[in-house]
Coordinates of C-alpha atoms in Angstrom, one line a residue:
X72 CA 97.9 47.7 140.2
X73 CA 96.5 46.1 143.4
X74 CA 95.1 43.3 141.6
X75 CA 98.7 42.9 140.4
X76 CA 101.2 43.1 143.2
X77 CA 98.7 40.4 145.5
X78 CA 99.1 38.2 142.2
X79 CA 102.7 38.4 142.0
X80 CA 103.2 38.2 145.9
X81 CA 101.0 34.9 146.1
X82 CA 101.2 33.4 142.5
X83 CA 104.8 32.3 143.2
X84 CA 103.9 30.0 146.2
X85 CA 101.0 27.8 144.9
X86 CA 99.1 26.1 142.4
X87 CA 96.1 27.2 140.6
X88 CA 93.9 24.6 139.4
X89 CA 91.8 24.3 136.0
X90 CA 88.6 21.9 136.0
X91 CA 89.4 19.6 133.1
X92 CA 87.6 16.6 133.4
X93 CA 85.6 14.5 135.8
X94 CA 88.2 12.0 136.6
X95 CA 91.7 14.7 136.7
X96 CA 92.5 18.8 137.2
X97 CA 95.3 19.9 135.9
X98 CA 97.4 22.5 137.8
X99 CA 99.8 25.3 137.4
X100 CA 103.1 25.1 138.3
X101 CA 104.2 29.0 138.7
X102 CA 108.3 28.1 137.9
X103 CA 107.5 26.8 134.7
X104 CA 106.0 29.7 133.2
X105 CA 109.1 32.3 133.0
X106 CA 112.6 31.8 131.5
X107 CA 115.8 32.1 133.6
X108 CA 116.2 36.0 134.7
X109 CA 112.9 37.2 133.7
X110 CA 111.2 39.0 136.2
X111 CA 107.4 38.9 136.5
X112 CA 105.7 42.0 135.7
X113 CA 102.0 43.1 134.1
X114 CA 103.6 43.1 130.6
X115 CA 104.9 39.5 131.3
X116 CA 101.4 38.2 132.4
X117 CA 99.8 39.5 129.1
X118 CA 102.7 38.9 126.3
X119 CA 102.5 35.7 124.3
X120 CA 105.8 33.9 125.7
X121 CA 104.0 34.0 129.2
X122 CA 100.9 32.8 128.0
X123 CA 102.4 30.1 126.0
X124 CA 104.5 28.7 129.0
X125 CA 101.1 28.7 130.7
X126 CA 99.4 27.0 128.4
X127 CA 102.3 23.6 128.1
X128 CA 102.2 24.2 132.4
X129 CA 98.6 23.3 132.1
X130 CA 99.6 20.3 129.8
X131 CA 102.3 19.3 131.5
X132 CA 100.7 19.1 134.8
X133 CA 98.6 17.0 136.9
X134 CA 98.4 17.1 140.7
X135 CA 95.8 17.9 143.8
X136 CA 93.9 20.2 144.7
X137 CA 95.5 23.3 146.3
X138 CA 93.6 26.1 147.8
X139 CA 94.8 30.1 147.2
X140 CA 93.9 33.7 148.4
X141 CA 91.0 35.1 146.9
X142 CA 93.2 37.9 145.3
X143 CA 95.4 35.3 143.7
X144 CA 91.9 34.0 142.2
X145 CA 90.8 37.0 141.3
X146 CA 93.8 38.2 139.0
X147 CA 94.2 34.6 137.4
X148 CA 90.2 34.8 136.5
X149 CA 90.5 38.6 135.3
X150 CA 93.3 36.9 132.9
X151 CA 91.6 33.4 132.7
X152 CA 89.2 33.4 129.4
X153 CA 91.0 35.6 127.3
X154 CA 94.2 33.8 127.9
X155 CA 92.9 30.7 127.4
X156 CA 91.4 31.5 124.1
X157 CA 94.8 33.1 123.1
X158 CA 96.6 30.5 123.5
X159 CA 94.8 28.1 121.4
X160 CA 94.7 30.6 118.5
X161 CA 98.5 31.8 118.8
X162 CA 100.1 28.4 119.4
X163 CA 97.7 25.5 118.5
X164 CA 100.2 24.4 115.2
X165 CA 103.1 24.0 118.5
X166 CA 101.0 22.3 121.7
X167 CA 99.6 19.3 118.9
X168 CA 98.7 16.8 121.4
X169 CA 97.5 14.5 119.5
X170 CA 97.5 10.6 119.7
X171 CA 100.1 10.3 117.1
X172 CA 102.6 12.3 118.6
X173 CA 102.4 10.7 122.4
X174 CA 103.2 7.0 122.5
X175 CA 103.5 6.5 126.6
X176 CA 101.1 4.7 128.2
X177 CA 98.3 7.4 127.9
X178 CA 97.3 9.7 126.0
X179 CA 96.0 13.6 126.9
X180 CA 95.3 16.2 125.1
X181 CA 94.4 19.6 126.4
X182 CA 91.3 19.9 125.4
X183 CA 88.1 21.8 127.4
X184 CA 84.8 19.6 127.7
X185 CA 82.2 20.1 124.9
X186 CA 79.8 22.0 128.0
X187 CA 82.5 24.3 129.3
X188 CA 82.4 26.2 126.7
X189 CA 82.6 29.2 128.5
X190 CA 85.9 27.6 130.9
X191 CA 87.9 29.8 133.0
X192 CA 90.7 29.3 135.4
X193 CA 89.2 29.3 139.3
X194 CA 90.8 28.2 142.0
X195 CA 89.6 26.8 145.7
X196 CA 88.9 29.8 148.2
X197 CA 87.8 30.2 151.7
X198 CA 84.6 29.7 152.8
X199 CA 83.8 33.3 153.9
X200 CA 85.5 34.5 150.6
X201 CA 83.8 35.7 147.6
X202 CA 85.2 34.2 144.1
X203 CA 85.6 36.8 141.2
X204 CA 82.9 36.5 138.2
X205 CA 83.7 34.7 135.7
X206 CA 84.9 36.9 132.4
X207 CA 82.7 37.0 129.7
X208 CA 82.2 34.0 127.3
X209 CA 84.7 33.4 124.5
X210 CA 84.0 31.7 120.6
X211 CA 86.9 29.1 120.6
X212 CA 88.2 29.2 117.2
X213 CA 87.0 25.7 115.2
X214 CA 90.5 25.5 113.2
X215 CA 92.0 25.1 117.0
X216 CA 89.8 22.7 118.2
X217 CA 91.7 19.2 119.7
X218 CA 92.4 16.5 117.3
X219 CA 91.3 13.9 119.3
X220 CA 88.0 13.4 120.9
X221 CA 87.0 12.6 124.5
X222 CA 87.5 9.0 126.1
X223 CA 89.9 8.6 122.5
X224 CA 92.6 11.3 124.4
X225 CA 93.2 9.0 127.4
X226 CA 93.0 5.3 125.9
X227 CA 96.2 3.3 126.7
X228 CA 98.8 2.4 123.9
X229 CA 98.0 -0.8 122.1
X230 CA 101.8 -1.6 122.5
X231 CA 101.9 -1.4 126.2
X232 CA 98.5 -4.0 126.9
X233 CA 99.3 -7.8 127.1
X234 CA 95.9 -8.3 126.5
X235 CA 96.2 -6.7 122.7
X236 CA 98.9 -9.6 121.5
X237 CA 96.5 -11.4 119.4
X238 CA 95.2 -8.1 117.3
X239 CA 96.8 -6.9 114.3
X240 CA 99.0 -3.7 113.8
X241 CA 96.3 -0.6 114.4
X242 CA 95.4 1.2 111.4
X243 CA 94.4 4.7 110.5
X244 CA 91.3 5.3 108.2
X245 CA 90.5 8.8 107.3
X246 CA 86.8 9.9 106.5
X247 CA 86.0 13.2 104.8
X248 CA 82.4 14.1 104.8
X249 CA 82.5 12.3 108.5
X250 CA 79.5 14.1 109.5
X251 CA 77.1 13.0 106.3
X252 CA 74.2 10.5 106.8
X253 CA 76.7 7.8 104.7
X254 CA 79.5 8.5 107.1
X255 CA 77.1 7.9 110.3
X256 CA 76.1 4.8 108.7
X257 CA 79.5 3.6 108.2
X258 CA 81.5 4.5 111.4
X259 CA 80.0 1.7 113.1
X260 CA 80.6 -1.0 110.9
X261 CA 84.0 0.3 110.6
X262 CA 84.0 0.5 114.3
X263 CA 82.5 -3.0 114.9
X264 CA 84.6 -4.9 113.6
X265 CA 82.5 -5.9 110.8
X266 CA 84.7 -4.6 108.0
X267 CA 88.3 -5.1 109.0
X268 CA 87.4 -8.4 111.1
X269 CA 87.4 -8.7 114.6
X270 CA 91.2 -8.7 115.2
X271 CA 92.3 -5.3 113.9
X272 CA 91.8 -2.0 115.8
X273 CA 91.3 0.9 114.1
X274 CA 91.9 4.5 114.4
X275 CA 89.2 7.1 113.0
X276 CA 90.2 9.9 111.4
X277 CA 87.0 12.5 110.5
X278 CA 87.5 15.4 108.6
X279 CA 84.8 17.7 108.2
X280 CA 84.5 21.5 107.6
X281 CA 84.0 24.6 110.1
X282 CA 80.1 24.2 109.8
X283 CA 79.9 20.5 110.3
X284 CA 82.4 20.9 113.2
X285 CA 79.9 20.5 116.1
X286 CA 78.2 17.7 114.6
X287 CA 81.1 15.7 114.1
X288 CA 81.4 16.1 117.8
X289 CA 78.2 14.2 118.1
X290 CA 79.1 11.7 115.8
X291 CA 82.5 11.4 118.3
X292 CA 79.9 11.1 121.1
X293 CA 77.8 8.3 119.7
X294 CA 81.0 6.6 118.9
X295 CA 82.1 6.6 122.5
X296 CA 78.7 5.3 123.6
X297 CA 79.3 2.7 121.6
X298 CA 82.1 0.6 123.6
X299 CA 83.3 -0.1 120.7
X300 CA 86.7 -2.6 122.0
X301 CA 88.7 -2.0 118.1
X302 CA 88.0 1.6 118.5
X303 CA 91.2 2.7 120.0
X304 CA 91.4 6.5 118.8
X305 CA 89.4 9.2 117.4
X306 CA 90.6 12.2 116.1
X307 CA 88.1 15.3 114.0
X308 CA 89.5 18.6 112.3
X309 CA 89.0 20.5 109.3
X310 CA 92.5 20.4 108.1
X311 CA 92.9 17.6 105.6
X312 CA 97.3 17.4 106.4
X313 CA 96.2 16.9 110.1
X314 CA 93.7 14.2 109.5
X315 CA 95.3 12.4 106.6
X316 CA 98.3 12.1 108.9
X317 CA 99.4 8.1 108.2
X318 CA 96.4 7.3 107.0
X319 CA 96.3 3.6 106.0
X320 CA 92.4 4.1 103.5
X321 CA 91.2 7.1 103.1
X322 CA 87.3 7.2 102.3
X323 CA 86.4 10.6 100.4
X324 CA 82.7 11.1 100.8
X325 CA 82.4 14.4 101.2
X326 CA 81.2 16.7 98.1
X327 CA 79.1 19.2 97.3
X328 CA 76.2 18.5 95.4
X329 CA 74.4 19.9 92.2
X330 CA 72.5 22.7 93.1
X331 CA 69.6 24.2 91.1
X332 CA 70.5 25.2 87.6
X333 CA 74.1 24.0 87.9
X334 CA 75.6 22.9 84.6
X335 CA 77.7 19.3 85.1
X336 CA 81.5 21.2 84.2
X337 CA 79.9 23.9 87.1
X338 CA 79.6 21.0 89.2
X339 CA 82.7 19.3 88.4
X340 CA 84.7 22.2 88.8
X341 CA 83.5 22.9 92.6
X342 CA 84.2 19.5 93.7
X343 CA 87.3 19.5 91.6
X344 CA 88.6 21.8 94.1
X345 CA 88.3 19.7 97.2
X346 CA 89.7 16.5 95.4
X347 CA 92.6 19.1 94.2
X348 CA 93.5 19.9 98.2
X349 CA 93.0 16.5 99.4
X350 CA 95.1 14.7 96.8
X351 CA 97.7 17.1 97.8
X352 CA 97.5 16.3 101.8
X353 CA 97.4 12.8 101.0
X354 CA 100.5 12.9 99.3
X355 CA 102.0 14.7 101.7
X356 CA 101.4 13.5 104.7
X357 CA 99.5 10.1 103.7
X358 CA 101.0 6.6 104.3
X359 CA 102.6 5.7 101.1
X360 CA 100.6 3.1 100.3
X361 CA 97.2 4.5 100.9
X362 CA 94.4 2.7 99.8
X363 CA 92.0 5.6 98.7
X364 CA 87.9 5.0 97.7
X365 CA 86.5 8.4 96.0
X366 CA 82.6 8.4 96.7
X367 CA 82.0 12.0 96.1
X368 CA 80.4 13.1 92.9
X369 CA 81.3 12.8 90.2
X370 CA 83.4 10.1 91.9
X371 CA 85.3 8.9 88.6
X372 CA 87.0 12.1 87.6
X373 CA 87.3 13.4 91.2
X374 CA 89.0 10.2 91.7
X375 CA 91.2 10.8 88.6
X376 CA 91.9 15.1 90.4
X377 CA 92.9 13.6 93.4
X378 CA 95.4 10.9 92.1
X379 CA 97.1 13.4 90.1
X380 CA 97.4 15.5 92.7
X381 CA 99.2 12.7 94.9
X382 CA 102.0 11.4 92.8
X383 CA 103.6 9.9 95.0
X384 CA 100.8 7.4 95.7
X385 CA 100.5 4.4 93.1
X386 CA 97.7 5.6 90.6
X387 CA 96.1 2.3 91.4
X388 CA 95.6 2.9 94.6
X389 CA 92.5 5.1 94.0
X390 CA 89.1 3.9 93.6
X391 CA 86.2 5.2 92.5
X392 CA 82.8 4.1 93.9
X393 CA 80.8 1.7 91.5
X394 CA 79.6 -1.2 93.9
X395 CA 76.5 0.4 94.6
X396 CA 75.5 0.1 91.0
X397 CA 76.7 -3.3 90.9
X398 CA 74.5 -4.6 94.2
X399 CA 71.6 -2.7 92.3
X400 CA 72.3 -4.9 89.4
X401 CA 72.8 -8.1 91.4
X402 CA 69.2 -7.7 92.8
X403 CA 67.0 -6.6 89.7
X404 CA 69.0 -9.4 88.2
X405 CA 67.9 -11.7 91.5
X406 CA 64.3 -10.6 91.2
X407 CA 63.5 -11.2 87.5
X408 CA 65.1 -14.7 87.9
X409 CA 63.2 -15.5 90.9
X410 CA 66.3 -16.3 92.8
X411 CA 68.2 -14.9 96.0
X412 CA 70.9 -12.4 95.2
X413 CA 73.3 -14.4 96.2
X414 CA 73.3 -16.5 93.3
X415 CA 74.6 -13.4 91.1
X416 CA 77.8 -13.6 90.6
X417 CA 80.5 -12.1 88.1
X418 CA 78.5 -8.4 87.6
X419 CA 80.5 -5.8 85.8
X420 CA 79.7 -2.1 86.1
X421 CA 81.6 -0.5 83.5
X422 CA 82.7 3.0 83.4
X423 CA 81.2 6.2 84.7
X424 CA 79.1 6.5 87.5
X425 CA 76.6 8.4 86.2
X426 CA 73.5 7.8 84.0
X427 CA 76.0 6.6 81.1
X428 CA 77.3 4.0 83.0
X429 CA 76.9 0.1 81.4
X430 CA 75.5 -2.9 83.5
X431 CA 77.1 -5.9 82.3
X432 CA 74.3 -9.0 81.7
X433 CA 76.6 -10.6 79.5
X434 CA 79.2 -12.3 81.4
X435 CA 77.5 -12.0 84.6
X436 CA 76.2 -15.3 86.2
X437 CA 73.0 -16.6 87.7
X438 CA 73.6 -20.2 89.8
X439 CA 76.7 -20.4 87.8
X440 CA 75.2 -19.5 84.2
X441 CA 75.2 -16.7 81.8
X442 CA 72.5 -14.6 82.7
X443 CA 70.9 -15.2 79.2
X444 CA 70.3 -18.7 79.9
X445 CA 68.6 -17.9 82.8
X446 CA 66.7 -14.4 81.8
X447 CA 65.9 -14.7 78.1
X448 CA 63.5 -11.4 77.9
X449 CA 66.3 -9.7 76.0
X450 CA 64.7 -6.7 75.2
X451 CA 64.1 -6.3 78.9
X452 CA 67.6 -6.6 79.7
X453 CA 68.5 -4.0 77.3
X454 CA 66.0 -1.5 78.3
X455 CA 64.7 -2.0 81.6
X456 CA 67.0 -3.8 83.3
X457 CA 70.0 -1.1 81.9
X458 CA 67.5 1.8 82.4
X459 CA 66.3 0.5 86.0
X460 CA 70.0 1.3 87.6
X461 CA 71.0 4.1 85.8
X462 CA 68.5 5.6 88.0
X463 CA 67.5 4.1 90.7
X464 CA 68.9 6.2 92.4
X465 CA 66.8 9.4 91.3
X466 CA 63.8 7.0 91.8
X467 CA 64.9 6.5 95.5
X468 CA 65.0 10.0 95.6
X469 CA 61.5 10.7 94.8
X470 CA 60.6 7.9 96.8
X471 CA 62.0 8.5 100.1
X472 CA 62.8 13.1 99.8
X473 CA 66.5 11.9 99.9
X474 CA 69.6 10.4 98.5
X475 CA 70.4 6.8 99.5
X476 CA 73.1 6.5 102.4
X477 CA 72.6 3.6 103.9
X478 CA 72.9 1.5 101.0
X479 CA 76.0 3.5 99.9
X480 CA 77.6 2.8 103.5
X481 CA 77.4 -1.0 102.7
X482 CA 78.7 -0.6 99.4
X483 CA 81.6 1.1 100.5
X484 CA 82.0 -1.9 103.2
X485 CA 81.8 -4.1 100.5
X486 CA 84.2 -2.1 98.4
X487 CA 87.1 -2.5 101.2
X488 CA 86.3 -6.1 102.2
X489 CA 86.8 -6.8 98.3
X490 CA 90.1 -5.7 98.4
X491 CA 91.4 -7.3 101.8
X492 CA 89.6 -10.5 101.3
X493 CA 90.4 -13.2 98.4
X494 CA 88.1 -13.2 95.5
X495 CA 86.1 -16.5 95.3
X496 CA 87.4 -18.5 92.8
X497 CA 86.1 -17.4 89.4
X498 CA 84.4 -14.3 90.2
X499 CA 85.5 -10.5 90.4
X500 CA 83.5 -7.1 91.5
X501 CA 83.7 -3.7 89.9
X502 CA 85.6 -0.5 91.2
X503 CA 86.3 2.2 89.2
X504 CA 90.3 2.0 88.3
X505 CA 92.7 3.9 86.9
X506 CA 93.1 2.5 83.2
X507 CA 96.6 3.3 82.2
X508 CA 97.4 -0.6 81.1
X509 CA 94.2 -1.9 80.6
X510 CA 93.8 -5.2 78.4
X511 CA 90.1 -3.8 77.2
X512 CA 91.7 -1.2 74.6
X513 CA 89.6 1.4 76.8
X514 CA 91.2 4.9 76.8
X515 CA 94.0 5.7 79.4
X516 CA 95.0 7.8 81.7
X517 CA 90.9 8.3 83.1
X518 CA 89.1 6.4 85.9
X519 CA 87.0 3.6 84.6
X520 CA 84.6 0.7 86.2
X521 CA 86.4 -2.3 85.3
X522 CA 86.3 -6.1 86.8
X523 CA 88.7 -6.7 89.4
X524 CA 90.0 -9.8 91.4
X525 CA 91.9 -9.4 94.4
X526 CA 94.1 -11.7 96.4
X527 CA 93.3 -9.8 99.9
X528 CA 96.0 -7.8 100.3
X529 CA 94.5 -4.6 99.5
X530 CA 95.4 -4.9 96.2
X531 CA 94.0 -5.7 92.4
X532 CA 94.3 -7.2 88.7
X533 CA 92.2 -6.3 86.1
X534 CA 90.2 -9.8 85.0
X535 CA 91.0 -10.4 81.5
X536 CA 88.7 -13.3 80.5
X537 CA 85.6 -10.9 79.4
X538 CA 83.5 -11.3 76.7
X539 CA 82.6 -8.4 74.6
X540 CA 79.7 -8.0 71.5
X541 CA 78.5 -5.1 70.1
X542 CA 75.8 -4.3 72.3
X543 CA 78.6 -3.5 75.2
X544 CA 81.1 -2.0 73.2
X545 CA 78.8 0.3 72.1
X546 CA 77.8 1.2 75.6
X547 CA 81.1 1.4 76.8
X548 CA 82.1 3.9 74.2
X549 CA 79.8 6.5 74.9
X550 CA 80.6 6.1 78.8
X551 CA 84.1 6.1 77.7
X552 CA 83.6 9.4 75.6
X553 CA 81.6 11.3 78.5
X554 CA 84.8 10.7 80.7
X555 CA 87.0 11.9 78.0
X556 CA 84.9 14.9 78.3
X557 CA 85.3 15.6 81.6
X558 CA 88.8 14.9 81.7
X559 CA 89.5 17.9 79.3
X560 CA 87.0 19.7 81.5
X561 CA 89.3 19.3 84.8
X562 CA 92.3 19.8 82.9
X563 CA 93.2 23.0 85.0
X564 CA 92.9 20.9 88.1
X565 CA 95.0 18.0 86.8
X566 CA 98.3 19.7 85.8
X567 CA 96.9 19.1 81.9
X568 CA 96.5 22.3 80.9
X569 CA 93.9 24.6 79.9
X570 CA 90.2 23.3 80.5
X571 CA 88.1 22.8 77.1
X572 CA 84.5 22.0 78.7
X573 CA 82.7 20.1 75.9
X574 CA 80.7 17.2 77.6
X575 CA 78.4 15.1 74.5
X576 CA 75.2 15.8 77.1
X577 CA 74.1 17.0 80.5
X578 CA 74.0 13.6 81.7
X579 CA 73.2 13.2 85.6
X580 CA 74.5 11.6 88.5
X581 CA 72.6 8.7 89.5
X582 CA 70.4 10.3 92.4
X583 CA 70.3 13.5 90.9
X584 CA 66.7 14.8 89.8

């Protein structure tokens, strides 16, 4: 009761401070925290309201240093930890402080540095006066965790820096999986510049889960070490409506993968599940025109989960990750033809991605001419070459212990600079499409690898001057089939109904063993 009466009598007529940051302490300011007529009392210090108020007085504040009696410093650090903690649990969803909801000239968010862990309200004391211990360390909850990260909380607004004119409106990307190998590949070419182009700034958007939390720290860290000048936000969470929040291209990369003795429909039902919740948030709280790139497996029908789950996003707006298949292709093709890949051109990957899927030698191009010009070992491009990425992928597996990640971070930076960059004349790339209109009398309503050609504006058209014999058709049907299967295999997780689960073969993912 002691403890009490020396916090109310000297509470009222200072400041307490909090250590926030190297370069600002915020304070409290004692008026703020009750409503008009509310006397201050024990039961007032401890109930939520009070708490609350002292938790948007610590936001709302930032002043000097100001020194108080030790017992005012020992009753706020009996209630400092516990408080603290509270307050981020009970009210996180109402103190957001994110970068999208404060548009002044800086942004803050209240946020306690990754090594004060254990942070507690202290305040300056005499010399000859002895400070209170500190109360016992508190877990803070990862679902309240700030959105944005570090030096990203404190940038300046784009709109109020002259210096800014000559870049391009920022955009928000999204990144599930951000704490992946792939992801820590691709954050810093998105970062750089060297994707987007060296005039638009970017805001990154990571969304991991409660186990990956502390490592998408890190990966917040190294971003921040970087100096990156487009980087102008960062923001990490585990809740998919939080991250997706006006996301102009959301990259999906994180899924589970096949464990041991996991049947396919097992496997496509578990990731089914994430695509199911992040179709959902994207459609709720995505920017309507979304550009969306699925690169978690099965990354064809997760693609097709997700876009049914977000209908009010433009089916063609979802991808599904072939181009790694197709730069695989480009260079065996390279190699046997003794050439640099860059004289490959017009290289279809068609349908799944998965060991059915069909490498197209016959209208691609070598030094402008049809492949079988140049390479006339047919048998070996019906065998080997086909064979040879199918499953590369497993073979880099057993190569290297692991799945590849740093080629599939440059095929997803190839994916996007396909789509915001012209198409040289007469060529096209491959992306897996939604094929509700196709001119290639390929089934609808699935996603499908398919030749595309795109003026640079994020968008796509099918390319419709594609030759077909019987060698690809064949192929393409029984890629074609397998997706059918799967469809009906998701069908629970598409608004389509009762799931029938009858896939023509095990087939595996390319990179599984």
């Amino acid at each position: 009761m002691a403890l009490y009466e020396n916090f109310k009598s000297s509470f009222f007529n200072t400041h307490c401070l909090l250590p926030f940051s190297s370069s600002s302490t915020l304070f409290l300011s004692p008026s703020l925290l009750l409503p008009p007529n509310q006397s201050l009392s024990k039961q007032t210090i401890s109930s939520p309201i009070f708490v609350h108020s002292l938790s948007l007085s610590l936001s709302l504040s930032l002043s000097l240093s100001v020194k108080l009696p030790v017992s005012v410093t020992m009753a706020v650090a009996e209630l400092s930890t516990p408080l603290y903690t509270k307050t981020r649990l009970v009210h996180s969803s109402q103190l957001s402080f994110s970068s999208t909801h404060l548009r002044s000239h800086r942004r803050v968010a209240f946020r306690p540095l990754p090594q004060a862990k254990n942070a507690r309200i202290s305040c300056s004391v005499a010399p000859n006066q002895v400070q209170a211990p500190a109360a016992p360390p508190q877990t803070v909850d990862p679902k309240n965790k700030a959105e944005c990260f570090g030096v990203f909380c404190l940038t300046y607004d784009l709109k109020a820096e002259e210096e800014t004119k000559s870049w391009k409106k920022l955009i928000n990307i999204a990144v599930s999986g951000a704490a992946g190998m792939i992801s820590n590949h691709l954050l810093f070419k998105l970062a750089s510049g060297e994707v987007f182009g060296p005039d638009q700034p970017i805001a990154l958007k990571l969304l991991g889960s409660e186990r990956s939390l502390q490592a998408l720290e890190g990966v917040a860290m190294e971003l921040e070490d970087s100096l990156f000048p487009l980087l102008r936000e960062v923001s990490i969470g585990i809740d998919p409506y939080e991250v997706f929040q006006d996301a102009g291209w959301a990259l999906l990369i994180g899924a589970k993968p096949r464990g041991p003795g996991m049947e396919r429909a097992g496997l496509l039902d578990l990731n089914g599940q994430i695509f199911v919740e992040q179709g959902k948030a994207l459609n709720a709280v995505a920017s309507r025109n979304v550009k969306v790139i699925v690169v978690g497996n099965p990354c064809n029908t997760n693609a097709l989960i997700c876009l049914k789950n977000a209908p009010n996003i433009p089916a063609k707006n979802f991808h599904a990750l072939t181009r790694l298949d197709e730069n695989r292709a480009k260079c065996q093709l390279a190699l046997k033809a003794g050439v640099f890949y860059d004289k490959v051109s017009n290289m279809t990957i068609w349908g799944n991605h998965s060991t059915t899927q069909v490498p197209d030698f016959l209208n691609a191009r070598i030094n402008g001419l049809p492949v079988k010009e140049v390479i006339k070992d047919q048998k070996w491009l019906e065998e080997e070459f086909t064979e040879s990425i199918q499953k590369r992928g497993g073979v880099l597996i057993q190569k290297w212990g692991r799945s590849s990640a740093a080629s599939t971070a440059v095929s997803i930076a190839d994916a996007i600079k396909s789509l915001i960059t012209p198409t040289p004349e007469g060529d096209w790339f491959s992306s897996g499409v939604y094929t509700t209109g196709n001119p290639y009398g390929i089934a609808e309503d699935i996603v499908f690898s398919m030749p595309c050609r795109s003026k640079g504006d994020g968008d796509y058209e099918l390319v419709k001057d594609i030759q077909f014999d019987d060698y690809l058709l064949k192929r393409i049907k029984k890629t074609e089939a397998e997706l059918l299967a799967e469809k009906r295999c998701v069908g629970h997780l598409t608004g389509q109904g009762i799931p029938v689960c009858d896939l023509p073969e095990d087939t595996m993912l390319p990179g599984e063993m």
